[in-house]
Amino acid sequence: MTFDVKRFLSLEMGLGLRASEHLIRTAPERYKRYRIPKRTGGWREIAHPARELKVIQKALVDKLLINLPVHPAATAYVSGSSIRINATRHAENGPIMKYDFKDFFPSITSLSWINYCAKHDICEHSDAIALARLLFARAPRASILRLSIGAPSSPVLSNILMYDFDRRIAEQVGKEAVTYTRYADDMTFSAKRTGYLNSVDKLLRATIATISSPKLKINESKTVTATRKYHRQVTGLILTNDYRVSLGRDRKRTIRAALHHFKTNKLSIDESVKLAGHMAFAKDVEPEFYTRMERVYGTGTLEKLKTTVTRYRRPAFRD
């Protein structure tokens, strides 16, 4: 594969040579930055690309990135996958170990992409650099280009650049009869017995230490080990002791209360649309719960809930 960036910008995006060169030169700074609070405390910085750059990034996903391999262990940002599928891979096992990467997207730099292009013969070195400028962002007063939270190309690009890591981890722990999946920055390991997981921590840290690009770091505060005796949660879903994936009692209780409020006309349009999303998610994860709610609150109520979505307009665009 040989990808010509300027040819792509010219033929696919309709840009002239001068406009293409200007875009490539200025792209890393064409981001709007803001912070949102993390659920666990602190702040997460979001960097949204300017409209014209976002169009280019989406086109690069469709034209180039979508064709590059992603390891089967990676379950986020993959067509046909979901957090339910990620959790289901561990449902028939017992104990689990969970790890989380610290600052996952920003830890992936343009050097990882340039090295990847060279290793897999994606394009010429100059094109790899140009692509890096189109796909990675530069923070104010920074010199290193990093993957941004907010760019449409970042999710698929993260999976591509994590391929070698995922392959090495999956192969190594697989020898110990351990199942491994990674949902973005969230890694889960499971096995039939606790003893099978004894080697995971050492293997994981050794692999991270030997991989120079991307340079990954474990978030020690989010490392968890749980057995069947305790609450086993994978990407927000509960692994039950009868080998199923469940929404969990707390989430189901919240949904039931919201359905009651909807039926008695006590929810706003925004709350109703949010509930419709929860119900669609519930139908995918735990269809028997959805059927039970349909029986309790009536098919008409759930159909009415669905119609709120078709009539919904985001608050920012309301008159």
PDB file of N, CA, C and O in Angstrom, residues 189-254:
ATOM      1  N   PHE A 189      -8.933  -9.251  31.879  1.00  0.00           N
ATOM      2  CA  PHE A 189      -8.398 -10.606  31.790  1.00  0.00           C
ATOM      3  C   PHE A 189      -9.282 -11.512  32.639  1.00  0.00           C
ATOM      4  O   PHE A 189      -9.664 -11.140  33.748  1.00  0.00           O
ATOM      5  N   SER A 190      -9.607 -12.688  32.133  1.00  0.00           N
ATOM      6  CA  SER A 190     -10.420 -13.620  32.915  1.00  0.00           C
ATOM      7  C   SER A 190      -9.964 -15.048  32.660  1.00  0.00           C
ATOM      8  O   SER A 190      -9.323 -15.344  31.650  1.00  0.00           O
ATOM      9  N   ALA A 191     -10.304 -15.929  33.602  1.00  0.00           N
ATOM     10  CA  ALA A 191      -9.918 -17.331  33.479  1.00  0.00           C
ATOM     11  C   ALA A 191     -10.870 -18.189  34.297  1.00  0.00           C
ATOM     12  O   ALA A 191     -11.709 -17.676  35.049  1.00  0.00           O
ATOM     13  N   LYS A 192     -10.755 -19.500  34.156  1.00  0.00           N
ATOM     14  CA  LYS A 192     -11.608 -20.416  34.904  1.00  0.00           C
ATOM     15  C   LYS A 192     -11.255 -20.420  36.387  1.00  0.00           C
ATOM     16  O   LYS A 192     -12.122 -20.555  37.236  1.00  0.00           O
ATOM     17  N   ARG A 193      -9.954 -20.280  36.676  1.00  0.00           N
ATOM     18  CA  ARG A 193      -9.500 -20.295  38.061  1.00  0.00           C
ATOM     19  C   ARG A 193      -8.530 -19.151  38.311  1.00  0.00           C
ATOM     20  O   ARG A 193      -7.824 -18.705  37.407  1.00  0.00           O
ATOM     21  N   THR A 194      -8.463 -18.722  39.566  1.00  0.00           N
ATOM     22  CA  THR A 194      -7.609 -17.594  39.938  1.00  0.00           C
ATOM     23  C   THR A 194      -6.148 -17.853  39.618  1.00  0.00           C
ATOM     24  O   THR A 194      -5.424 -16.947  39.188  1.00  0.00           O
ATOM     25  N   GLY A 195      -5.699 -19.075  39.808  1.00  0.00           N
ATOM     26  CA  GLY A 195      -4.290 -19.405  39.583  1.00  0.00           C
ATOM     27  C   GLY A 195      -3.818 -19.132  38.173  1.00  0.00           C
ATOM     28  O   GLY A 195      -2.645 -18.804  37.948  1.00  0.00           O
ATOM     29  N   TYR A 196      -4.734 -19.233  37.198  1.00  0.00           N
ATOM     30  CA  TYR A 196      -4.372 -18.967  35.807  1.00  0.00           C
ATOM     31  C   TYR A 196      -3.988 -17.504  35.583  1.00  0.00           C
ATOM     32  O   TYR A 196      -3.296 -17.178  34.615  1.00  0.00           O
ATOM     33  N   LEU A 197      -4.463 -16.635  36.468  1.00  0.00           N
ATOM     34  CA  LEU A 197      -4.208 -15.208  36.303  1.00  0.00           C
ATOM     35  C   LEU A 197      -2.915 -14.749  36.972  1.00  0.00           C
ATOM     36  O   LEU A 197      -2.555 -13.572  36.866  1.00  0.00           O
ATOM     37  N   ASN A 198      -2.230 -15.652  37.645  1.00  0.00           N
ATOM     38  CA  ASN A 198      -1.044 -15.255  38.420  1.00  0.00           C
ATOM     39  C   ASN A 198       0.041 -14.590  37.586  1.00  0.00           C
ATOM     40  O   ASN A 198       0.765 -13.720  38.074  1.00  0.00           O
ATOM     41  N   SER A 199       0.155 -14.986  36.328  1.00  0.00           N
ATOM     42  CA  SER A 199       1.237 -14.456  35.486  1.00  0.00           C
ATOM     43  C   SER A 199       0.853 -13.185  34.740  1.00  0.00           C
ATOM     44  O   SER A 199       1.707 -12.552  34.112  1.00  0.00           O
ATOM     45  N   VAL A 200      -0.422 -12.797  34.787  1.00  0.00           N
ATOM     46  CA  VAL A 200      -0.910 -11.681  33.971  1.00  0.00           C
ATOM     47  C   VAL A 200      -0.188 -10.383  34.289  1.00  0.00           C
ATOM     48  O   VAL A 200       0.273  -9.667  33.390  1.00  0.00           O
ATOM     49  N   ASP A 201      -0.098 -10.039  35.563  1.00  0.00           N
ATOM     50  CA  ASP A 201       0.481  -8.746  35.942  1.00  0.00           C
ATOM     51  C   ASP A 201       1.925  -8.617  35.430  1.00  0.00           C
ATOM     52  O   ASP A 201       2.293  -7.588  34.858  1.00  0.00           O
ATOM     53  N   LYS A 202       2.697  -9.656  35.618  1.00  0.00           N
ATOM     54  CA  LYS A 202       4.096  -9.619  35.189  1.00  0.00           C
ATOM     55  C   LYS A 202       4.198  -9.512  33.669  1.00  0.00           C
ATOM     56  O   LYS A 202       5.000  -8.732  33.133  1.00  0.00           O
ATOM     57  N   LEU A 203       3.394 -10.311  32.959  1.00  0.00           N
ATOM     58  CA  LEU A 203       3.423 -10.279  31.491  1.00  0.00           C
ATOM     59  C   LEU A 203       2.997  -8.912  30.958  1.00  0.00           C
ATOM     60  O   LEU A 203       3.611  -8.383  30.028  1.00  0.00           O
ATOM     61  N   LEU A 204       1.962  -8.352  31.541  1.00  0.00           N
ATOM     62  CA  LEU A 204       1.452  -7.054  31.090  1.00  0.00           C
ATOM     63  C   LEU A 204       2.498  -5.962  31.272  1.00  0.00           C
ATOM     64  O   LEU A 204       2.785  -5.194  30.348  1.00  0.00           O
ATOM     65  N   ARG A 205       3.085  -5.900  32.452  1.00  0.00           N
ATOM     66  CA  ARG A 205       4.051  -4.835  32.727  1.00  0.00           C
ATOM     67  C   ARG A 205       5.330  -5.016  31.913  1.00  0.00           C
ATOM     68  O   ARG A 205       5.938  -4.031  31.479  1.00  0.00           O
ATOM     69  N   ALA A 206       5.728  -6.255  31.682  1.00  0.00           N
ATOM     70  CA  ALA A 206       6.925  -6.501  30.868  1.00  0.00           C
ATOM     71  C   ALA A 206       6.691  -6.077  29.426  1.00  0.00           C
ATOM     72  O   ALA A 206       7.578  -5.500  28.783  1.00  0.00           O
ATOM     73  N   THR A 207       5.500  -6.344  28.904  1.00  0.00           N
ATOM     74  CA  THR A 207       5.169  -5.948  27.529  1.00  0.00           C
ATOM     75  C   THR A 207       5.143  -4.434  27.393  1.00  0.00           C
ATOM     76  O   THR A 207       5.684  -3.872  26.431  1.00  0.00           O
ATOM     77  N   ILE A 208       4.525  -3.757  28.348  1.00  0.00           N
ATOM     78  CA  ILE A 208       4.482  -2.294  28.327  1.00  0.00           C
ATOM     79  C   ILE A 208       5.893  -1.713  28.363  1.00  0.00           C
ATOM     80  O   ILE A 208       6.210  -0.748  27.665  1.00  0.00           O
ATOM     81  N   ALA A 209       6.760  -2.325  29.167  1.00  0.00           N
ATOM     82  CA  ALA A 209       8.135  -1.824  29.313  1.00  0.00           C
ATOM     83  C   ALA A 209       8.945  -1.993  28.038  1.00  0.00           C
ATOM     84  O   ALA A 209       9.851  -1.188  27.755  1.00  0.00           O
ATOM     85  N   THR A 210       8.646  -3.022  27.252  1.00  0.00           N
ATOM     86  CA  THR A 210       9.445  -3.296  26.057  1.00  0.00           C
ATOM     87  C   THR A 210       8.913  -2.600  24.808  1.00  0.00           C
ATOM     88  O   THR A 210       9.589  -2.570  23.788  1.00  0.00           O
ATOM     89  N   ILE A 211       7.699  -2.060  24.878  1.00  0.00           N
ATOM     90  CA  ILE A 211       7.128  -1.350  23.731  1.00  0.00           C
ATOM     91  C   ILE A 211       7.386   0.147  23.904  1.00  0.00           C
ATOM     92  O   ILE A 211       6.892   0.766  24.847  1.00  0.00           O
ATOM     93  N   SER A 212       8.164   0.701  23.016  1.00  0.00           N
ATOM     94  CA  SER A 212       8.533   2.114  23.133  1.00  0.00           C
ATOM     95  C   SER A 212       7.499   3.039  22.486  1.00  0.00           C
ATOM     96  O   SER A 212       7.442   4.230  22.807  1.00  0.00           O
ATOM     97  N   SER A 213       6.692   2.480  21.572  1.00  0.00           N
ATOM     98  CA  SER A 213       5.738   3.320  20.864  1.00  0.00           C
ATOM     99  C   SER A 213       4.494   2.503  20.526  1.00  0.00           C
ATOM    100  O   SER A 213       4.604   1.505  19.807  1.00  0.00           O
ATOM    101  N   PRO A 214       3.326   2.864  21.078  1.00  0.00           N
ATOM    102  CA  PRO A 214       3.080   3.979  21.995  1.00  0.00           C
ATOM    103  C   PRO A 214       3.617   3.694  23.395  1.00  0.00           C
ATOM    104  O   PRO A 214       3.723   2.545  23.795  1.00  0.00           O
ATOM    105  N   LYS A 215       3.937   4.754  24.108  1.00  0.00           N
ATOM    106  CA  LYS A 215       4.454   4.640  25.467  1.00  0.00           C
ATOM    107  C   LYS A 215       3.283   4.649  26.434  1.00  0.00           C
ATOM    108  O   LYS A 215       2.697   5.696  26.704  1.00  0.00           O
ATOM    109  N   LEU A 216       2.947   3.484  26.944  1.00  0.00           N
ATOM    110  CA  LEU A 216       1.753   3.311  27.753  1.00  0.00           C
ATOM    111  C   LEU A 216       2.090   3.279  29.239  1.00  0.00           C
ATOM    112  O   LEU A 216       3.191   2.898  29.631  1.00  0.00           O
ATOM    113  N   LYS A 217       1.104   3.652  30.053  1.00  0.00           N
ATOM    114  CA  LYS A 217       1.293   3.646  31.499  1.00  0.00           C
ATOM    115  C   LYS A 217       0.001   3.197  32.169  1.00  0.00           C
ATOM    116  O   LYS A 217      -1.079   3.673  31.835  1.00  0.00           O
ATOM    117  N   ILE A 218       0.122   2.286  33.120  1.00  0.00           N
ATOM    118  CA  ILE A 218      -1.046   1.772  33.831  1.00  0.00           C
ATOM    119  C   ILE A 218      -1.510   2.775  34.881  1.00  0.00           C
ATOM    120  O   ILE A 218      -0.709   3.363  35.603  1.00  0.00           O
ATOM    121  N   ASN A 219      -2.817   2.951  34.951  1.00  0.00           N
ATOM    122  CA  ASN A 219      -3.426   3.757  36.011  1.00  0.00           C
ATOM    123  C   ASN A 219      -3.626   2.835  37.216  1.00  0.00           C
ATOM    124  O   ASN A 219      -4.599   2.084  37.283  1.00  0.00           O
ATOM    125  N   GLU A 220      -2.691   2.889  38.146  1.00  0.00           N
ATOM    126  CA  GLU A 220      -2.673   1.939  39.257  1.00  0.00           C
ATOM    127  C   GLU A 220      -3.933   2.008  40.107  1.00  0.00           C
ATOM    128  O   GLU A 220      -4.368   1.003  40.688  1.00  0.00           O
ATOM    129  N   SER A 221      -4.561   3.169  40.199  1.00  0.00           N
ATOM    130  CA  SER A 221      -5.737   3.324  41.055  1.00  0.00           C
ATOM    131  C   SER A 221      -6.952   2.568  40.525  1.00  0.00           C
ATOM    132  O   SER A 221      -7.933   2.363  41.250  1.00  0.00           O
ATOM    133  N   LYS A 222      -6.906   2.132  39.255  1.00  0.00           N
ATOM    134  CA  LYS A 222      -8.051   1.442  38.670  1.00  0.00           C
ATOM    135  C   LYS A 222      -7.805  -0.050  38.451  1.00  0.00           C
ATOM    136  O   LYS A 222      -8.596  -0.719  37.783  1.00  0.00           O
ATOM    137  N   THR A 223      -6.727  -0.570  39.006  1.00  0.00           N
ATOM    138  CA  THR A 223      -6.443  -2.002  38.891  1.00  0.00           C
ATOM    139  C   THR A 223      -7.334  -2.774  39.861  1.00  0.00           C
ATOM    140  O   THR A 223      -7.387  -2.469  41.049  1.00  0.00           O
ATOM    141  N   VAL A 224      -8.062  -3.776  39.344  1.00  0.00           N
ATOM    142  CA  VAL A 224      -9.056  -4.503  40.144  1.00  0.00           C
ATOM    143  C   VAL A 224      -8.936  -6.000  39.897  1.00  0.00           C
ATOM    144  O   VAL A 224      -8.710  -6.434  38.770  1.00  0.00           O
ATOM    145  N   THR A 225      -9.088  -6.775  40.974  1.00  0.00           N
ATOM    146  CA  THR A 225      -9.207  -8.226  40.863  1.00  0.00           C
ATOM    147  C   THR A 225     -10.490  -8.641  41.571  1.00  0.00           C
ATOM    148  O   THR A 225     -10.762  -8.185  42.687  1.00  0.00           O
ATOM    149  N   ALA A 226     -11.298  -9.472  40.927  1.00  0.00           N
ATOM    150  CA  ALA A 226     -12.565  -9.894  41.524  1.00  0.00           C
ATOM    151  C   ALA A 226     -12.859 -11.347  41.167  1.00  0.00           C
ATOM    152  O   ALA A 226     -12.569 -11.795  40.055  1.00  0.00           O
ATOM    153  N   THR A 227     -13.431 -12.087  42.101  1.00  0.00           N
ATOM    154  CA  THR A 227     -13.832 -13.481  41.874  1.00  0.00           C
ATOM    155  C   THR A 227     -15.352 -13.568  41.870  1.00  0.00           C
ATOM    156  O   THR A 227     -16.057 -12.580  42.054  1.00  0.00           O
ATOM    157  N   ARG A 228     -15.877 -14.780  41.688  1.00  0.00           N
ATOM    158  CA  ARG A 228     -17.321 -14.987  41.666  1.00  0.00           C
ATOM    159  C   ARG A 228     -17.983 -14.587  42.985  1.00  0.00           C
ATOM    160  O   ARG A 228     -19.184 -14.316  43.033  1.00  0.00           O
ATOM    161  N   LYS A 229     -17.220 -14.560  44.057  1.00  0.00           N
ATOM    162  CA  LYS A 229     -17.787 -14.209  45.354  1.00  0.00           C
ATOM    163  C   LYS A 229     -18.108 -12.710  45.437  1.00  0.00           C
ATOM    164  O   LYS A 229     -18.841 -12.281  46.332  1.00  0.00           O
ATOM    165  N   TYR A 230     -17.506 -11.948  44.534  1.00  0.00           N
ATOM    166  CA  TYR A 230     -17.635 -10.501  44.610  1.00  0.00           C
ATOM    167  C   TYR A 230     -18.285  -9.950  43.335  1.00  0.00           C
ATOM    168  O   TYR A 230     -18.595 -10.673  42.400  1.00  0.00           O
ATOM    169  N   HIS A 231     -18.459  -8.637  43.323  1.00  0.00           N
ATOM    170  CA  HIS A 231     -19.085  -7.921  42.221  1.00  0.00           C
ATOM    171  C   HIS A 231     -18.131  -7.898  41.026  1.00  0.00           C
ATOM    172  O   HIS A 231     -17.125  -7.200  41.047  1.00  0.00           O
ATOM    173  N   ARG A 232     -18.442  -8.662  39.974  1.00  0.00           N
ATOM    174  CA  ARG A 232     -17.590  -8.678  38.781  1.00  0.00           C
ATOM    175  C   ARG A 232     -18.220  -7.802  37.698  1.00  0.00           C
ATOM    176  O   ARG A 232     -19.278  -8.126  37.175  1.00  0.00           O
ATOM    177  N   GLN A 233     -17.548  -6.713  37.408  1.00  0.00           N
ATOM    178  CA  GLN A 233     -18.068  -5.740  36.449  1.00  0.00           C
ATOM    179  C   GLN A 233     -17.070  -5.541  35.316  1.00  0.00           C
ATOM    180  O   GLN A 233     -15.881  -5.338  35.552  1.00  0.00           O
ATOM    181  N   VAL A 234     -17.568  -5.616  34.083  1.00  0.00           N
ATOM    182  CA  VAL A 234     -16.727  -5.436  32.899  1.00  0.00           C
ATOM    183  C   VAL A 234     -17.373  -4.388  32.008  1.00  0.00           C
ATOM    184  O   VAL A 234     -18.524  -4.550  31.591  1.00  0.00           O
ATOM    185  N   THR A 235     -16.656  -3.325  31.736  1.00  0.00           N
ATOM    186  CA  THR A 235     -17.152  -2.181  30.952  1.00  0.00           C
ATOM    187  C   THR A 235     -18.584  -1.796  31.354  1.00  0.00           C
ATOM    188  O   THR A 235     -19.458  -1.628  30.503  1.00  0.00           O
ATOM    189  N   GLY A 236     -18.794  -1.692  32.656  1.00  0.00           N
ATOM    190  CA  GLY A 236     -20.071  -1.209  33.167  1.00  0.00           C
ATOM    191  C   GLY A 236     -21.169  -2.242  33.269  1.00  0.00           C
ATOM    192  O   GLY A 236     -22.269  -1.944  33.746  1.00  0.00           O
ATOM    193  N   LEU A 237     -20.917  -3.477  32.832  1.00  0.00           N
ATOM    194  CA  LEU A 237     -21.916  -4.534  32.892  1.00  0.00           C
ATOM    195  C   LEU A 237     -21.501  -5.583  33.927  1.00  0.00           C
ATOM    196  O   LEU A 237     -20.323  -5.749  34.231  1.00  0.00           O
ATOM    197  N   ILE A 238     -22.495  -6.289  34.458  1.00  0.00           N
ATOM    198  CA  ILE A 238     -22.268  -7.249  35.524  1.00  0.00           C
ATOM    199  C   ILE A 238     -22.184  -8.663  34.953  1.00  0.00           C
ATOM    200  O   ILE A 238     -23.034  -9.072  34.155  1.00  0.00           O
ATOM    201  N   LEU A 239     -21.162  -9.410  35.376  1.00  0.00           N
ATOM    202  CA  LEU A 239     -21.063 -10.827  35.044  1.00  0.00           C
ATOM    203  C   LEU A 239     -21.748 -11.600  36.168  1.00  0.00           C
ATOM    204  O   LEU A 239     -21.335 -11.533  37.328  1.00  0.00           O
ATOM    205  N   THR A 240     -22.808 -12.319  35.844  1.00  0.00           N
ATOM    206  CA  THR A 240     -23.548 -13.067  36.850  1.00  0.00           C
ATOM    207  C   THR A 240     -22.922 -14.448  37.044  1.00  0.00           C
ATOM    208  O   THR A 240     -22.151 -14.934  36.202  1.00  0.00           O
ATOM    209  N   ASN A 241     -23.283 -15.098  38.139  1.00  0.00           N
ATOM    210  CA  ASN A 241     -22.719 -16.414  38.442  1.00  0.00           C
ATOM    211  C   ASN A 241     -23.351 -17.534  37.625  1.00  0.00           C
ATOM    212  O   ASN A 241     -22.914 -18.682  37.708  1.00  0.00           O
ATOM    213  N   ASP A 242     -24.395 -17.217  36.843  1.00  0.00           N
ATOM    214  CA  ASP A 242     -24.960 -18.214  35.935  1.00  0.00           C
ATOM    215  C   ASP A 242     -24.549 -17.924  34.486  1.00  0.00           C
ATOM    216  O   ASP A 242     -25.281 -18.215  33.546  1.00  0.00           O
ATOM    217  N   TYR A 243     -23.378 -17.275  34.350  1.00  0.00           N
ATOM    218  CA  TYR A 243     -22.712 -17.098  33.046  1.00  0.00           C
ATOM    219  C   TYR A 243     -23.446 -16.143  32.105  1.00  0.00           C
ATOM    220  O   TYR A 243     -23.375 -16.283  30.884  1.00  0.00           O
ATOM    221  N   ARG A 244     -24.117 -15.164  32.651  1.00  0.00           N
ATOM    222  CA  ARG A 244     -24.803 -14.174  31.821  1.00  0.00           C
ATOM    223  C   ARG A 244     -24.185 -12.797  32.027  1.00  0.00           C
ATOM    224  O   ARG A 244     -23.429 -12.561  32.961  1.00  0.00           O
ATOM    225  N   VAL A 245     -24.558 -11.895  31.123  1.00  0.00           N
ATOM    226  CA  VAL A 245     -24.191 -10.484  31.264  1.00  0.00           C
ATOM    227  C   VAL A 245     -25.448  -9.724  31.640  1.00  0.00           C
ATOM    228  O   VAL A 245     -26.497  -9.893  31.009  1.00  0.00           O
ATOM    229  N   SER A 246     -25.374  -8.902  32.672  1.00  0.00           N
ATOM    230  CA  SER A 246     -26.554  -8.209  33.188  1.00  0.00           C
ATOM    231  C   SER A 246     -26.313  -6.710  33.291  1.00  0.00           C
ATOM    232  O   SER A 246     -25.169  -6.258  33.438  1.00  0.00           O
ATOM    233  N   LEU A 247     -27.400  -5.954  33.239  1.00  0.00           N
ATOM    234  CA  LEU A 247     -27.330  -4.514  33.464  1.00  0.00           C
ATOM    235  C   LEU A 247     -26.980  -4.190  34.913  1.00  0.00           C
ATOM    236  O   LEU A 247     -26.425  -3.125  35.202  1.00  0.00           O
ATOM    237  N   GLY A 248     -27.313  -5.087  35.817  1.00  0.00           N
ATOM    238  CA  GLY A 248     -27.078  -4.844  37.241  1.00  0.00           C
ATOM    239  C   GLY A 248     -28.332  -4.318  37.919  1.00  0.00           C
ATOM    240  O   GLY A 248     -29.156  -3.631  37.306  1.00  0.00           O
ATOM    241  N   ARG A 249     -28.510  -4.634  39.206  1.00  0.00           N
ATOM    242  CA  ARG A 249     -29.731  -4.261  39.926  1.00  0.00           C
ATOM    243  C   ARG A 249     -29.930  -2.749  40.005  1.00  0.00           C
ATOM    244  O   ARG A 249     -31.043  -2.254  39.841  1.00  0.00           O
ATOM    245  N   ASP A 250     -28.862  -2.016  40.268  1.00  0.00           N
ATOM    246  CA  ASP A 250     -29.006  -0.562  40.426  1.00  0.00           C
ATOM    247  C   ASP A 250     -29.493   0.097  39.142  1.00  0.00           C
ATOM    248  O   ASP A 250     -30.380   0.954  39.163  1.00  0.00           O
ATOM    249  N   ARG A 251     -28.896  -0.300  38.020  1.00  0.00           N
ATOM    250  CA  ARG A 251     -29.292   0.303  36.744  1.00  0.00           C
ATOM    251  C   ARG A 251     -30.729  -0.058  36.384  1.00  0.00           C
ATOM    252  O   ARG A 251     -31.498   0.786  35.911  1.00  0.00           O
ATOM    253  N   LYS A 252     -31.104  -1.309  36.645  1.00  0.00           N
ATOM    254  CA  LYS A 252     -32.476  -1.736  36.337  1.00  0.00           C
ATOM    255  C   LYS A 252     -33.484  -1.023  37.233  1.00  0.00           C
ATOM    256  O   LYS A 252     -34.582  -0.659  36.788  1.00  0.00           O
ATOM    257  N   ARG A 253     -33.124  -0.804  38.483  1.00  0.00           N
ATOM    258  CA  ARG A 253     -34.006  -0.068  39.391  1.00  0.00           C
ATOM    259  C   ARG A 253     -34.226   1.368  38.893  1.00  0.00           C
ATOM    260  O   ARG A 253     -35.339   1.890  38.911  1.00  0.00           O
ATOM    261  N   THR A 254     -33.144   1.985  38.421  1.00  0.00           N
ATOM    262  CA  THR A 254     -33.242   3.350  37.889  1.00  0.00           C
ATOM    263  C   THR A 254     -34.129   3.407  36.654  1.00  0.00           C
ATOM    264  O   THR A 254     -34.950   4.315  36.493  1.00  0.00           O
TER     265      THR A 254
END
